[in-house]
């Protein structure tokens, strides 16, 4: 039996890692950021993986990592584009999936100047808006809870807790 997880989805800059850490602490669960786990397993940063192996290989590795970490339960933060992969959408099915919704302007303001491979563009703000517009229907489709993420993390965490189906807060196998 696979443990039940709380899975955080949304665009880069929506606060998945920050909210995920705080949520895990609040409910006594483990926290895993899949991007950090990918980097650990590959021994390279995400930008390095994109540069040396390409996005297709990154998405393949990402799908494997997501399936692996979801089996352990707890709170799991996915990369912004993870749910665009069919295998990841299948893996999150049956878990509590929280879409941290944020506007393109607010999300981009949080990531401006960072090393994000998918924002390597002449107009990174427009690229961010384009990615969000394309991904937003998928975020909504996989979500069991939608929370406004353009607020302080403590408020977002509380809204996630309130929004979880039937009041259940999944815990990791170790808790």
mmCIF file of C-alpha atoms in Angstrom:
data_model
loop_
_atom_site.group_PDB
_atom_site.id
_atom_site.type_symbol
_atom_site.label_atom_id
_atom_site.label_comp_id
_atom_site.label_asym_id
_atom_site.label_seq_id
_atom_site.Cartn_x
_atom_site.Cartn_y
_atom_site.Cartn_z
ATOM 1 C CA UNK A 1 0.000 0.000 0.000
ATOM 2 C CA UNK A 2 1.382 3.362 -0.993
ATOM 3 C CA UNK A 3 1.309 6.059 1.675
ATOM 4 C CA UNK A 4 -0.878 9.071 1.024
ATOM 5 C CA UNK A 5 0.945 12.326 0.260
ATOM 6 C CA UNK A 6 0.124 16.006 0.087
ATOM 7 C CA UNK A 7 1.520 17.084 -3.282
ATOM 8 C CA UNK A 8 2.155 20.762 -3.993
ATOM 9 C CA UNK A 9 1.927 21.880 -7.616
ATOM 10 C CA UNK A 10 2.100 25.259 -9.286
ATOM 11 C CA UNK A 11 4.410 27.475 -11.266
ATOM 12 C CA UNK A 12 7.948 28.354 -10.251
ATOM 13 C CA UNK A 13 7.840 31.012 -7.582
ATOM 14 C CA UNK A 14 4.470 29.964 -6.174
ATOM 15 C CA UNK A 15 6.092 28.911 -2.907
ATOM 16 C CA UNK A 16 5.936 25.130 -3.183
ATOM 17 C CA UNK A 17 9.195 24.556 -1.297
ATOM 18 C CA UNK A 18 8.610 27.217 1.351
ATOM 19 C CA UNK A 19 4.998 26.193 1.970
ATOM 20 C CA UNK A 20 5.915 22.521 1.761
ATOM 21 C CA UNK A 21 8.551 22.758 4.486
ATOM 22 C CA UNK A 22 6.214 24.723 6.763
ATOM 23 C CA UNK A 23 3.270 22.403 6.081
ATOM 24 C CA UNK A 24 5.353 19.296 6.779
ATOM 25 C CA UNK A 25 6.516 20.777 10.059
ATOM 26 C CA UNK A 26 2.968 21.761 11.015
ATOM 27 C CA UNK A 27 1.562 18.270 10.438
ATOM 28 C CA UNK A 28 4.574 16.263 11.579
ATOM 29 C CA UNK A 29 5.356 14.811 8.178
ATOM 30 C CA UNK A 30 8.451 14.465 6.057
ATOM 31 C CA UNK A 31 9.108 16.960 3.261
ATOM 32 C CA UNK A 32 10.683 16.234 -0.087
ATOM 33 C CA UNK A 33 11.338 18.745 -2.846
ATOM 34 C CA UNK A 34 11.561 16.680 -6.025
ATOM 35 C CA UNK A 35 13.902 19.172 -7.716
ATOM 36 C CA UNK A 36 16.346 18.836 -4.802
ATOM 37 C CA UNK A 37 16.004 15.045 -4.951
ATOM 38 C CA UNK A 38 16.674 15.055 -8.707
ATOM 39 C CA UNK A 39 19.815 17.130 -8.149
ATOM 40 C CA UNK A 40 20.946 14.775 -5.371
ATOM 41 C CA UNK A 41 20.422 11.659 -7.477
ATOM 42 C CA UNK A 42 21.986 13.105 -10.632
ATOM 43 C CA UNK A 43 24.835 14.959 -8.963
ATOM 44 C CA UNK A 44 24.026 18.032 -11.075
ATOM 45 C CA UNK A 45 21.899 21.144 -10.719
ATOM 46 C CA UNK A 46 18.643 21.399 -12.670
ATOM 47 C CA UNK A 47 20.195 23.968 -15.069
ATOM 48 C CA UNK A 48 23.137 21.586 -15.637
ATOM 49 C CA UNK A 49 20.789 18.681 -16.355
ATOM 50 C CA UNK A 50 18.868 20.800 -18.880
ATOM 51 C CA UNK A 51 22.138 21.947 -20.508
ATOM 52 C CA UNK A 52 23.839 18.550 -20.707
ATOM 53 C CA UNK A 53 20.956 16.092 -21.010
ATOM 54 C CA UNK A 54 18.045 18.192 -22.304
ATOM 55 C CA UNK A 55 14.517 18.701 -21.092
ATOM 56 C CA UNK A 56 13.269 15.310 -22.321
ATOM 57 C CA UNK A 57 15.800 13.440 -20.178
ATOM 58 C CA UNK A 58 15.106 15.747 -17.230
ATOM 59 C CA UNK A 59 11.367 14.981 -17.469
ATOM 60 C CA UNK A 60 12.073 11.234 -17.623
ATOM 61 C CA UNK A 61 14.209 11.394 -14.472
ATOM 62 C CA UNK A 62 11.656 13.665 -12.825
ATOM 63 C CA UNK A 63 8.817 11.181 -13.413
ATOM 64 C CA UNK A 64 10.862 8.387 -11.823
ATOM 65 C CA UNK A 65 11.773 10.527 -8.806
ATOM 66 C CA UNK A 66 8.162 11.670 -8.312
ATOM 67 C CA UNK A 67 6.874 8.085 -8.329
ATOM 68 C CA UNK A 68 9.596 7.034 -5.878
ATOM 69 C CA UNK A 69 9.035 9.837 -3.361
ATOM 70 C CA UNK A 70 5.241 9.603 -3.454
ATOM 71 C CA UNK A 71 5.505 6.002 -2.274
ATOM 72 C CA UNK A 72 6.896 7.293 1.031
ATOM 73 C CA UNK A 73 4.084 9.690 1.880
ATOM 74 C CA UNK A 74 4.505 13.082 3.508
ATOM 75 C CA UNK A 75 4.549 16.469 1.823
ATOM 76 C CA UNK A 76 6.025 16.550 -1.675
ATOM 77 C CA UNK A 77 6.825 19.661 -3.712
ATOM 78 C CA UNK A 78 6.914 19.119 -7.484
ATOM 79 C CA UNK A 79 8.777 21.194 -10.031
ATOM 80 C CA UNK A 80 6.631 23.675 -11.948
ATOM 81 C CA UNK A 81 6.409 21.595 -15.118
ATOM 82 C CA UNK A 82 6.225 18.143 -13.552
ATOM 83 C CA UNK A 83 2.484 17.618 -13.985
ATOM 84 C CA UNK A 84 2.783 18.281 -17.703
ATOM 85 C CA UNK A 85 4.196 14.732 -17.949
ATOM 86 C CA UNK A 86 1.545 12.025 -18.171
ATOM 87 C CA UNK A 87 3.464 9.648 -15.876
ATOM 88 C CA UNK A 88 3.598 12.319 -13.161
ATOM 89 C CA UNK A 89 -0.128 13.043 -13.505
ATOM 90 C CA UNK A 90 -0.796 9.324 -13.083
ATOM 91 C CA UNK A 91 1.535 9.155 -10.062
ATOM 92 C CA UNK A 92 -0.204 12.001 -8.196
ATOM 93 C CA UNK A 93 -3.650 10.525 -8.756
ATOM 94 C CA UNK A 94 -5.070 9.356 -5.435
ATOM 95 C CA UNK A 95 -3.025 11.837 -3.405
ATOM 96 C CA UNK A 96 -4.113 15.210 -2.058
ATOM 97 C CA UNK A 97 -2.863 17.629 -4.710
ATOM 98 C CA UNK A 98 -2.714 21.305 -3.793
ATOM 99 C CA UNK A 99 -2.394 23.887 -6.554
ATOM 100 C CA UNK A 100 -0.618 26.968 -5.206
ATOM 101 C CA UNK A 101 -2.133 29.548 -7.516
ATOM 102 C CA UNK A 102 -0.293 32.808 -8.186
ATOM 103 C CA UNK A 103 -0.501 35.476 -10.871
ATOM 104 C CA UNK A 104 2.140 35.637 -13.578
ATOM 105 C CA UNK A 105 3.347 39.028 -12.316
ATOM 106 C CA UNK A 106 3.683 37.901 -8.678
ATOM 107 C CA UNK A 107 5.275 34.560 -9.583
ATOM 108 C CA UNK A 108 7.758 36.119 -11.957
ATOM 109 C CA UNK A 109 8.689 38.772 -9.379
ATOM 110 C CA UNK A 110 9.706 35.948 -7.028
ATOM 111 C CA UNK A 111 11.985 34.222 -9.562
ATOM 112 C CA UNK A 112 13.339 37.174 -11.560
ATOM 113 C CA UNK A 113 17.117 36.990 -11.761
ATOM 114 C CA UNK A 114 17.317 33.317 -10.788
ATOM 115 C CA UNK A 115 18.865 30.601 -12.949
ATOM 116 C CA UNK A 116 15.723 29.010 -14.405
ATOM 117 C CA UNK A 117 16.385 27.179 -17.681
ATOM 118 C CA UNK A 118 12.864 27.638 -18.996
ATOM 119 C CA UNK A 119 13.098 31.413 -18.502
ATOM 120 C CA UNK A 120 16.235 31.769 -20.624
ATOM 121 C CA UNK A 121 14.503 34.071 -23.087
ATOM 122 C CA UNK A 122 14.806 37.630 -24.399
ATOM 123 C CA UNK A 123 11.646 38.449 -22.401
ATOM 124 C CA UNK A 124 11.611 36.151 -19.356
ATOM 125 C CA UNK A 125 8.473 37.778 -17.890
ATOM 126 C CA UNK A 126 6.530 37.040 -21.064
ATOM 127 C CA UNK A 127 7.940 33.509 -21.114
ATOM 128 C CA UNK A 128 6.814 32.997 -17.501
ATOM 129 C CA UNK A 129 3.305 34.229 -18.369
ATOM 130 C CA UNK A 130 3.216 31.915 -21.402
ATOM 131 C CA UNK A 131 4.282 28.876 -19.331
ATOM 132 C CA UNK A 132 1.704 29.671 -16.656
ATOM 133 C CA UNK A 133 -1.086 30.108 -19.205
ATOM 134 C CA UNK A 134 -0.228 26.764 -20.804
ATOM 135 C CA UNK A 135 0.161 24.861 -17.524
ATOM 136 C CA UNK A 136 -2.651 26.394 -15.469
ATOM 137 C CA UNK A 137 -5.432 24.145 -16.836
ATOM 138 C CA UNK A 138 -3.343 21.081 -15.937
ATOM 139 C CA UNK A 139 -2.631 22.373 -12.430
ATOM 140 C CA UNK A 140 -6.382 22.800 -11.939
ATOM 141 C CA UNK A 141 -7.169 19.405 -13.455
ATOM 142 C CA UNK A 142 -4.903 17.498 -11.049
ATOM 143 C CA UNK A 143 -5.709 19.600 -7.977
ATOM 144 C CA UNK A 144 -7.983 18.494 -5.181
ATOM 145 C CA UNK A 145 -7.442 21.856 -3.438
ATOM 146 C CA UNK A 146 -6.639 25.297 -4.922
ATOM 147 C CA UNK A 147 -5.057 27.906 -2.630
ATOM 148 C CA UNK A 148 -4.119 31.529 -3.329
ATOM 149 C CA UNK A 149 -0.332 31.525 -2.887
ATOM 150 C CA UNK A 150 0.201 35.279 -3.255
ATOM 151 C CA UNK A 151 0.200 35.762 0.524
ATOM 152 C CA UNK A 152 2.508 35.089 3.436
ATOM 153 C CA UNK A 153 3.506 31.410 3.779
ATOM 154 C CA UNK A 154 1.853 30.931 7.186
ATOM 155 C CA UNK A 155 -1.524 31.978 5.771
ATOM 156 C CA UNK A 156 -1.052 29.726 2.744
ATOM 157 C CA UNK A 157 -0.152 26.768 4.986
ATOM 158 C CA UNK A 158 -3.273 27.320 7.095
ATOM 159 C CA UNK A 159 -5.440 27.509 3.956
ATOM 160 C CA UNK A 160 -3.897 24.265 2.678
ATOM 161 C CA UNK A 161 -4.650 22.549 5.979
ATOM 162 C CA UNK A 162 -8.247 23.784 5.924
ATOM 163 C CA UNK A 163 -8.667 22.799 2.280
ATOM 164 C CA UNK A 164 -7.441 19.226 2.517
ATOM 165 C CA UNK A 165 -10.212 16.797 1.746
ATOM 166 C CA UNK A 166 -12.171 15.504 4.705
ATOM 167 C CA UNK A 167 -9.730 17.190 7.068
ATOM 168 C CA UNK A 168 -7.136 14.429 6.581
ATOM 169 C CA UNK A 169 -3.500 15.371 6.927
ATOM 170 C CA UNK A 170 -1.387 12.585 5.437
ATOM 171 C CA UNK A 171 1.669 11.591 7.420
ATOM 172 C CA UNK A 172 4.772 9.787 6.316
ATOM 173 C CA UNK A 173 5.311 6.122 7.202
ATOM 174 C CA UNK A 174 7.743 7.250 9.907
ATOM 175 C CA UNK A 175 5.238 9.359 11.815
#
